[in-house]
PDB file of C-alpha atoms in Angstrom:
ATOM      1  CA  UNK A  37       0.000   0.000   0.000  1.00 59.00           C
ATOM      2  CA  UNK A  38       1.319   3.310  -1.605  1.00 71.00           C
ATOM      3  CA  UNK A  39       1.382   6.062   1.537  1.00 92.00           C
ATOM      4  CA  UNK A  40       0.671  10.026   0.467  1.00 96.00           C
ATOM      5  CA  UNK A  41       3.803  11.743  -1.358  1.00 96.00           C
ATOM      6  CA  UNK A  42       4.316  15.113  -2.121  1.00 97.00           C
ATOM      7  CA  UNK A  43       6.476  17.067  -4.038  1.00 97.00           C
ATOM      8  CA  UNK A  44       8.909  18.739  -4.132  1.00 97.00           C
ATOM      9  CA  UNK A  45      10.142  18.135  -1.115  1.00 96.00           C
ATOM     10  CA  UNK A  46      11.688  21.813  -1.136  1.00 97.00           C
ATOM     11  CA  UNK A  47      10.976  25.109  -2.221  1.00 96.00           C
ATOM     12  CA  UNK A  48      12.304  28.559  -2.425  1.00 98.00           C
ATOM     13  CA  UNK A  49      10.438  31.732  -4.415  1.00 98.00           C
ATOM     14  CA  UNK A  50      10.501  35.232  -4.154  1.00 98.00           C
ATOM     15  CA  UNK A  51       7.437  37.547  -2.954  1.00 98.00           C
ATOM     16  CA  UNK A  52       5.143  37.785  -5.983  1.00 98.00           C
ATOM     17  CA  UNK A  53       5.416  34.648  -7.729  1.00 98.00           C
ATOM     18  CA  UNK A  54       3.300  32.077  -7.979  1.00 98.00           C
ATOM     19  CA  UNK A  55       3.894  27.967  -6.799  1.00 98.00           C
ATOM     20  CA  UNK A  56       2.681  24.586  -7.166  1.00 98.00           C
ATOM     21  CA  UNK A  57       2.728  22.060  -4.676  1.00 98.00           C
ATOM     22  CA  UNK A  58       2.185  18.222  -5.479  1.00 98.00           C
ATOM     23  CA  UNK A  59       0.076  15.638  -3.300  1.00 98.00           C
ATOM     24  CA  UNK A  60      -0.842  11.912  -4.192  1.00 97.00           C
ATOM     25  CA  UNK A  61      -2.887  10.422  -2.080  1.00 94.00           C
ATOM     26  CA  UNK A  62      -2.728   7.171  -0.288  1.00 91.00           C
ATOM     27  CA  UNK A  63      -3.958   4.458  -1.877  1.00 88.00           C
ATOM     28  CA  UNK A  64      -8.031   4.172  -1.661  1.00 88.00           C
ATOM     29  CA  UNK A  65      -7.883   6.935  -0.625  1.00 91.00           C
ATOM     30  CA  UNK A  66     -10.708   9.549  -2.438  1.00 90.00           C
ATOM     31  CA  UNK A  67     -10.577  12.750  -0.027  1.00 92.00           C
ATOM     32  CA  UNK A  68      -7.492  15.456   0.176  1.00 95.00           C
ATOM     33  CA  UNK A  69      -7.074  18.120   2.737  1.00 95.00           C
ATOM     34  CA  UNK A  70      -4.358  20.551   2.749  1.00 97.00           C
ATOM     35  CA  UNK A  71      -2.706  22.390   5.977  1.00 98.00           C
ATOM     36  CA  UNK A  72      -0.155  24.999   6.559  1.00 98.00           C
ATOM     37  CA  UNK A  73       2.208  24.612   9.241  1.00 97.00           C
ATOM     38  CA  UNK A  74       4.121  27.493  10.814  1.00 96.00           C
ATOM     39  CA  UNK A  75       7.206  27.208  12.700  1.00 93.00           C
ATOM     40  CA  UNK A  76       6.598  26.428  16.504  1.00 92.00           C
ATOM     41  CA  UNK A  77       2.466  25.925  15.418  1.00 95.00           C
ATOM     42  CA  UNK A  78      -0.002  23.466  14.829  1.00 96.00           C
ATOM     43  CA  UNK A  79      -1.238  22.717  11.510  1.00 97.00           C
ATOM     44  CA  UNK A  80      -3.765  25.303   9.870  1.00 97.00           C
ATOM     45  CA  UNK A  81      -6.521  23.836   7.518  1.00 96.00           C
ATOM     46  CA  UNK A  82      -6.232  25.543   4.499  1.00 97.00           C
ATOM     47  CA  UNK A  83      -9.137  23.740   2.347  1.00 95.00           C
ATOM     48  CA  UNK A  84     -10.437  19.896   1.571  1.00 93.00           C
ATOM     49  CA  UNK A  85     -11.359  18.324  -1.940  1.00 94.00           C
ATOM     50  CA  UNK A  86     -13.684  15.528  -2.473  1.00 89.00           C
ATOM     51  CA  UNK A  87     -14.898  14.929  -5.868  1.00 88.00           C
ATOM     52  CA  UNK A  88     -12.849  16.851  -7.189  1.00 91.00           C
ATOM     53  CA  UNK A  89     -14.801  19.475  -5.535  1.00 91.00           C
ATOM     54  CA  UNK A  90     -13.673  22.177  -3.017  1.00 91.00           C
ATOM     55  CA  UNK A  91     -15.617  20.628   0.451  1.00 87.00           C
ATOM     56  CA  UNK A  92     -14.623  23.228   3.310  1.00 89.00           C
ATOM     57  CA  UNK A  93     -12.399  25.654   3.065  1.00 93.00           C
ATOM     58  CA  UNK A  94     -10.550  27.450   6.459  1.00 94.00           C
ATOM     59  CA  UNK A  95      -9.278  31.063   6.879  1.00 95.00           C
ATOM     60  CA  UNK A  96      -7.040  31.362   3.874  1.00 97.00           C
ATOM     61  CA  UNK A  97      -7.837  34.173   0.663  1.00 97.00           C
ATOM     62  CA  UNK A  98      -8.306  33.101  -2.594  1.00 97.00           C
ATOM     63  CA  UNK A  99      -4.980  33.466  -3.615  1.00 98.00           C
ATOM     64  CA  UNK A 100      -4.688  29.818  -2.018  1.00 98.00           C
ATOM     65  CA  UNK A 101      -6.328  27.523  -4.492  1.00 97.00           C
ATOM     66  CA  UNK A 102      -6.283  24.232  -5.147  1.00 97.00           C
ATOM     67  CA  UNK A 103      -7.389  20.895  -7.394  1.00 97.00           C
ATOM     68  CA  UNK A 104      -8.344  17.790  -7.005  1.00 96.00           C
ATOM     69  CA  UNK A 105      -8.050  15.129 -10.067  1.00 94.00           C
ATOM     70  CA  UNK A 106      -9.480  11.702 -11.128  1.00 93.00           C
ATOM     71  CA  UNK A 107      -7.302   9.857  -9.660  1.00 91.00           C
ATOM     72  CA  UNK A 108      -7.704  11.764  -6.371  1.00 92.00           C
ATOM     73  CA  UNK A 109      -4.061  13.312  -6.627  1.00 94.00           C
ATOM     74  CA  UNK A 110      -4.179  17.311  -5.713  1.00 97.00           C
ATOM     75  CA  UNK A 111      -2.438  20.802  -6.344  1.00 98.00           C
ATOM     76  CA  UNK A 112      -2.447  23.779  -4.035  1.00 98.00           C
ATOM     77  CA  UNK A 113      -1.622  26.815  -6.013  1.00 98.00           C
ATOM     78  CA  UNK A 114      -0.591  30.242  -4.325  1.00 98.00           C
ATOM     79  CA  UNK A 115      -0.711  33.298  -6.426  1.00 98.00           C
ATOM     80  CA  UNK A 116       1.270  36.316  -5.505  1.00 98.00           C
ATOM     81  CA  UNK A 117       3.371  34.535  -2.683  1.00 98.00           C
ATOM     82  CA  UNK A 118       4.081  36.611   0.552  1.00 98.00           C
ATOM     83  CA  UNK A 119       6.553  36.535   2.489  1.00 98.00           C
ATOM     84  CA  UNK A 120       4.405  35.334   5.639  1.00 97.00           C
ATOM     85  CA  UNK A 121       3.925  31.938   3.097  1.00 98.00           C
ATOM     86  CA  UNK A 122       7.021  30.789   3.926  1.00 98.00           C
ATOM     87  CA  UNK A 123       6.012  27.420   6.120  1.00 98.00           C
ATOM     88  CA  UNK A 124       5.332  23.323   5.729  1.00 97.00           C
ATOM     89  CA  UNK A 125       2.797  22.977   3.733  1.00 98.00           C
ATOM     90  CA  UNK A 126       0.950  19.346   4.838  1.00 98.00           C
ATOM     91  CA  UNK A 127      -0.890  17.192   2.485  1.00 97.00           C
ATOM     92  CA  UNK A 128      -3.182  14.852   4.489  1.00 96.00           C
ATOM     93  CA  UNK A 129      -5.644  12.048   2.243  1.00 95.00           C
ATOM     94  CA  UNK A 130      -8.757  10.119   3.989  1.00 92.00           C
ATOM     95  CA  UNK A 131     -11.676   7.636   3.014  1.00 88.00           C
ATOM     96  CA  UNK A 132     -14.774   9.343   3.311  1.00 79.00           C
ATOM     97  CA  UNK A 133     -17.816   7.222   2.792  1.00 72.00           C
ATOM     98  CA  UNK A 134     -20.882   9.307   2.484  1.00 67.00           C
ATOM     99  CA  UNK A 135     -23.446   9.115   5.018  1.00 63.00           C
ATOM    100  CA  UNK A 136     -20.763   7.577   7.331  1.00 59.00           C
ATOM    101  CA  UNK A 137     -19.211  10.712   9.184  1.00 56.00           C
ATOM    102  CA  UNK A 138     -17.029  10.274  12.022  1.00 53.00           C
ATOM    103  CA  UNK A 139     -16.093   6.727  11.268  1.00 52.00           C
ATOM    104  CA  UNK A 140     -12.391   5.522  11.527  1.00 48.00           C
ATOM    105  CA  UNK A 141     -12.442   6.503   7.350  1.00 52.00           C
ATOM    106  CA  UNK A 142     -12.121   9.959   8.210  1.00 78.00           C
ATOM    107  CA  UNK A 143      -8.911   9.595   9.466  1.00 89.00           C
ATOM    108  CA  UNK A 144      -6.150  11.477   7.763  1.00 93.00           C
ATOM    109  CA  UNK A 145      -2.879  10.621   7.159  1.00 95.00           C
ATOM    110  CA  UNK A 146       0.107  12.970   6.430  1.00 96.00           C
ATOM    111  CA  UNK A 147       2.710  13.585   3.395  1.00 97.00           C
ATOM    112  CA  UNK A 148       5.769  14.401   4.395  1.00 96.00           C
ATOM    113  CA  UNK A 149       5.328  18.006   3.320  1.00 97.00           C
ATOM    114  CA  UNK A 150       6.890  20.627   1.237  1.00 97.00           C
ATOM    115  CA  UNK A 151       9.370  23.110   3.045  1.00 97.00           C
ATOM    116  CA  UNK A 152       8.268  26.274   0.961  1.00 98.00           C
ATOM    117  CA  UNK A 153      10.803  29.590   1.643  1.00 98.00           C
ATOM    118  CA  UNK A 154       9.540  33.038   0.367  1.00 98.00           C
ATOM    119  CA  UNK A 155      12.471  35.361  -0.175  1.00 97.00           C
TER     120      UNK A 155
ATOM    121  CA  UNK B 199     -14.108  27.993  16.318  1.00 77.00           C
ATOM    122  CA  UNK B 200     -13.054  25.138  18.043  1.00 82.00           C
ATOM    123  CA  UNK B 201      -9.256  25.314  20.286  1.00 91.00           C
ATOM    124  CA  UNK B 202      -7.308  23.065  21.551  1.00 96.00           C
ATOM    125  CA  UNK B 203      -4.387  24.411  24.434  1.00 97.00           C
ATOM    126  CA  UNK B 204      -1.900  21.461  24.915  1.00 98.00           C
ATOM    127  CA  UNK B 205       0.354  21.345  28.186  1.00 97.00           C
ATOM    128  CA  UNK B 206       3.155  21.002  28.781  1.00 97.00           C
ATOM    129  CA  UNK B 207       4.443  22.940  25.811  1.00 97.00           C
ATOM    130  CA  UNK B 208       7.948  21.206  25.984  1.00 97.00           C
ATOM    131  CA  UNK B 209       9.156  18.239  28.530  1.00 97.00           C
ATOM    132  CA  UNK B 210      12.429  16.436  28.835  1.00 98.00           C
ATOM    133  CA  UNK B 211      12.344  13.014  30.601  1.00 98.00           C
ATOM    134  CA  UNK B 212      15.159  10.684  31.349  1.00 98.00           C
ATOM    135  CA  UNK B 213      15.117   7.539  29.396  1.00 98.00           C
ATOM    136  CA  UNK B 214      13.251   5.279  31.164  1.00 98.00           C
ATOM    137  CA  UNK B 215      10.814   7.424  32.722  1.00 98.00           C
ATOM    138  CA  UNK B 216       7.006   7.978  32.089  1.00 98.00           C
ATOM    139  CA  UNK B 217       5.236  11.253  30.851  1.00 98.00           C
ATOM    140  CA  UNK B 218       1.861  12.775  30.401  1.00 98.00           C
ATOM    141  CA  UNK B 219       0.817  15.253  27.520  1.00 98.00           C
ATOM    142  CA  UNK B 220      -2.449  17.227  27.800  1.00 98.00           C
ATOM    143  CA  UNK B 221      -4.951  18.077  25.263  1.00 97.00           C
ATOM    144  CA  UNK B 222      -7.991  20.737  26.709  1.00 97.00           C
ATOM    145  CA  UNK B 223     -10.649  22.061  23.654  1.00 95.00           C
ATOM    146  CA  UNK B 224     -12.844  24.725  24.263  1.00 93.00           C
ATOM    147  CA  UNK B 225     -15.586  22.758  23.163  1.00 91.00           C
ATOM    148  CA  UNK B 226     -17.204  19.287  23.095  1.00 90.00           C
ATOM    149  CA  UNK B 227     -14.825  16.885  21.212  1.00 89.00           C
ATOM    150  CA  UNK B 228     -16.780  14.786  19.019  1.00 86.00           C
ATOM    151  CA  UNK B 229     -13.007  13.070  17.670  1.00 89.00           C
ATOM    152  CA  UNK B 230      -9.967  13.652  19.254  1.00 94.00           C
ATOM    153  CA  UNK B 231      -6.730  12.750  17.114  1.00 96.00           C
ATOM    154  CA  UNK B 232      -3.026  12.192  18.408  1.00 97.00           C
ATOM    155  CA  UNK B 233      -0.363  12.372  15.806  1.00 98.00           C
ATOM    156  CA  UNK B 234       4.132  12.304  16.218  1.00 98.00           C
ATOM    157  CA  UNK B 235       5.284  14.600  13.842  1.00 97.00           C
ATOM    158  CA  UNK B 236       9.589  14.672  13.963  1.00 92.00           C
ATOM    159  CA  UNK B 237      10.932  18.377  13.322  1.00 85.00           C
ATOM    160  CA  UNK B 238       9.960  19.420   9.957  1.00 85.00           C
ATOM    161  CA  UNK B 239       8.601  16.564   8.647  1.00 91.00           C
ATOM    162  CA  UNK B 240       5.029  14.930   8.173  1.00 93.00           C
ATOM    163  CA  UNK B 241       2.480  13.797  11.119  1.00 96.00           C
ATOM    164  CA  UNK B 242       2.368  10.063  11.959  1.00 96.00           C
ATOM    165  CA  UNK B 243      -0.904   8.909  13.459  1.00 96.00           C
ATOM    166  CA  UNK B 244      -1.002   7.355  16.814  1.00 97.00           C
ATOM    167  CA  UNK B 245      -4.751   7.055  17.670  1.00 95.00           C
ATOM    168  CA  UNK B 246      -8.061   8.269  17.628  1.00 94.00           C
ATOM    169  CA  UNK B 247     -10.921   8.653  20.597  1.00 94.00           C
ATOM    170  CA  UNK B 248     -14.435   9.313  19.979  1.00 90.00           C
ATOM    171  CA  UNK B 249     -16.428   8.123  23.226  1.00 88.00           C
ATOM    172  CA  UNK B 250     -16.481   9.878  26.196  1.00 89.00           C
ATOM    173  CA  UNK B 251     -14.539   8.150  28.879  1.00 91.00           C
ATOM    174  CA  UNK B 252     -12.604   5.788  25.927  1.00 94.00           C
ATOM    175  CA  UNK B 253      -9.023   4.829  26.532  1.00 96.00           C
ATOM    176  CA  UNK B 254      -7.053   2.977  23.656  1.00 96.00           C
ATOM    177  CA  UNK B 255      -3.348   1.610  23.995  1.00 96.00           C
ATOM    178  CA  UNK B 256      -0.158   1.496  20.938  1.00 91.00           C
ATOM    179  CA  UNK B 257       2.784  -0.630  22.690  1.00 92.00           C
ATOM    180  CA  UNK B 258       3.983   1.649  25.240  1.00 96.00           C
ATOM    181  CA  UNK B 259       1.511   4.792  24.687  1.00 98.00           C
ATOM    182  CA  UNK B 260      -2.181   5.255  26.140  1.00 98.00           C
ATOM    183  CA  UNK B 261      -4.541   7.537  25.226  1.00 98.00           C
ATOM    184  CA  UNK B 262      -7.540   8.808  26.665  1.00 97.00           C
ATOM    185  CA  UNK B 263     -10.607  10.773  26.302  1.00 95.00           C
ATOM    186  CA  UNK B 264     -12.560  12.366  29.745  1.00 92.00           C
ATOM    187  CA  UNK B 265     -16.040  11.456  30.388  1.00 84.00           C
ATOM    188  CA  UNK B 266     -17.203  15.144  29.817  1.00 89.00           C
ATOM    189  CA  UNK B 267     -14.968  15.199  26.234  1.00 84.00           C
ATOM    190  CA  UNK B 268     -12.986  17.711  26.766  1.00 93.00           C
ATOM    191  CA  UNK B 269     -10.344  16.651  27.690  1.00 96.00           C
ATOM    192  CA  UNK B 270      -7.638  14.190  26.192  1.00 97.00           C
ATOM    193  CA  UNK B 271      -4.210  12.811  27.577  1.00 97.00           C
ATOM    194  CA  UNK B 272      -1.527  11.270  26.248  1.00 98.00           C
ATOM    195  CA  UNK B 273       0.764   8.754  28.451  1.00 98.00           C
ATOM    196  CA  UNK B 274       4.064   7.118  27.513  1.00 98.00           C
ATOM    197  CA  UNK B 275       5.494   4.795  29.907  1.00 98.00           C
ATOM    198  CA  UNK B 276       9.014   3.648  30.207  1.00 98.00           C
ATOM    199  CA  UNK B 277      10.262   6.328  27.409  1.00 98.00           C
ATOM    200  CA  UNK B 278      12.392   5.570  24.468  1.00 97.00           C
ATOM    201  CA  UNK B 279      14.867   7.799  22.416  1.00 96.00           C
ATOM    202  CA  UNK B 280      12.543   6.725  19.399  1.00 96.00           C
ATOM    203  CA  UNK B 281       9.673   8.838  21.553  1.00 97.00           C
ATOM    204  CA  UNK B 282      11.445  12.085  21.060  1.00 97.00           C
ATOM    205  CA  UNK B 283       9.301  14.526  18.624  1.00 97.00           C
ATOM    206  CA  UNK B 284       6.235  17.096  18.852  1.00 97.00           C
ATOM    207  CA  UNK B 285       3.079  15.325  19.991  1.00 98.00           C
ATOM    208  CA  UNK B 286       0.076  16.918  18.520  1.00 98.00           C
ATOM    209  CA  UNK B 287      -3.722  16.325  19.184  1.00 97.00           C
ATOM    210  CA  UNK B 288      -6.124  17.246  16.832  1.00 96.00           C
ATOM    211  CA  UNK B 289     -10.026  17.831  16.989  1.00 93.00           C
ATOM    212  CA  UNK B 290     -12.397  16.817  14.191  1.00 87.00           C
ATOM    213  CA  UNK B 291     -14.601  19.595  12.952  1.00 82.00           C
ATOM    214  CA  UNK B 292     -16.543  17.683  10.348  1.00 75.00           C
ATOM    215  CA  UNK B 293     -14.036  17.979   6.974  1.00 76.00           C
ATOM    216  CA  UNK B 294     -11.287  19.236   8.970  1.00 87.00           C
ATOM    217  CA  UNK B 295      -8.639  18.987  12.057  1.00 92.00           C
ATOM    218  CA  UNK B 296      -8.216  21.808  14.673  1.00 94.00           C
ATOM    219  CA  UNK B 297      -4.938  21.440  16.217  1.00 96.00           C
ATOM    220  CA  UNK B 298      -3.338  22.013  19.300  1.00 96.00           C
ATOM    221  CA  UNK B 299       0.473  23.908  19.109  1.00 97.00           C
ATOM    222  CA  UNK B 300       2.089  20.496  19.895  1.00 97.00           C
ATOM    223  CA  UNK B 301       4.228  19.638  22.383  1.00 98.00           C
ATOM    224  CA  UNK B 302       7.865  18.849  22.366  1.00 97.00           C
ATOM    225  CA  UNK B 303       9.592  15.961  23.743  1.00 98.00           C
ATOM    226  CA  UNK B 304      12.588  14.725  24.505  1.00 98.00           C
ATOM    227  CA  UNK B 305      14.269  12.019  26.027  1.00 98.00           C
ATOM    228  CA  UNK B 306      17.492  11.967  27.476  1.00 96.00           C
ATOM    229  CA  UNK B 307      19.689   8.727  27.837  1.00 92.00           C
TER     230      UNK B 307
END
């Protein structure tokens, strides 16, 4: 069984530009949720796909976007990169079966995340 | 919005020894997730508690969940170098995880 990847593993960009982080998900897996991790925090939910639909979305502007494709692999984009960006970005994939919230699908598991560095 | 304060924020412990971590959420936890993250790197999962009052055990760590879910703890006994990282707890809010700012651990031989 295939765990959740990401890529690249790290990143550095200058305030302004634009990036694309990589995320496959585990294997079975249909849901992705992304997360931004500052130093010294906890992880901040940045916004879930299921579907290939956006499903929840946390306290991020639209600058943060993301995708979801058939094969339940995701982007997050970020547009116009500050230099408060600068963090691990988390890629976390789950089984949710409709109807069946809070069951032991909904557990996510973690990528090993992308160090991104804004300059 | 749902927060979770986690206590202590940093521990040492002599190889050996046991330790407790604390998880406290400002509201009701409905599911209440532990994760080991090492520095910089991705979050492992250790366990998850839903009922009030559950308790669930991983070779030498034990979790549990208050009767009034509110509450979560975290217990290690007879610590290991391979215990040293940031212990987070995380609260379901439907599609996502709240988390708690983690605490550090490490174990001294």
């Amino acid at each position: 069984e295939t765990g959740v990847t990401q890529s690249p593993t790290h990143l550095i960009k200058t305030r302004g530009q634009q990036v694309t982080l990589r995320c496959s998900s585990q294997s079975g897996h249909n849901t992705v949720s992304w997360y931004q991790q500052a130093l010294g925090q906890g992880p901040q939910f940045i916004f879930q796909y299921y579907r290939e639909e956006e499903n929840g979305r946390g306290n991020f502007p639209p600058r943060f976007s993301g995708l979801q494709f058939p094969n339940y692999s995701s982007e997050l984009n970020v547009n116009a990169l500050e230099l408060d960006d600068s963090a691990l970005y988390l890629c976390a994939s789950s089984k949710v079966i409709p109807g069946l919230a809070g069951g032991p699908g909904d557990t996510q598991y973690f990528g090993p995340g992308t160090r991104l560095t804004v300059l | 919005s749902q927060e979770l304060e986690q206590s202590p924020q940093s521990l040492i412990v002599q190889e050996g020894k046991n330790l407790t971590i604390n998880c406290t959420s400002s509201k009701t936890l409905y599911g209440l997730y532990w994760y080991k993250q090492k520095y910089g790197e991705g979050l492992i999962f250790l366990m998850m508690l839903q009922k009030g009052g559950e308790e669930k055990s991983h070779e030498k760590i034990t979790a549990k969940l208050d009767e009034k879910k509110q509450q979560s703890s975290l217990h290690i006994t007879a610590s290991q170098p391979s215990h040293a990282g940031i212990y987070l707890c995380g609260a379901d809010n439907d599609y996502k995880l709240s988390f708690g700012a983690g605490t550090t651990v490490t174990v001294r031989a």
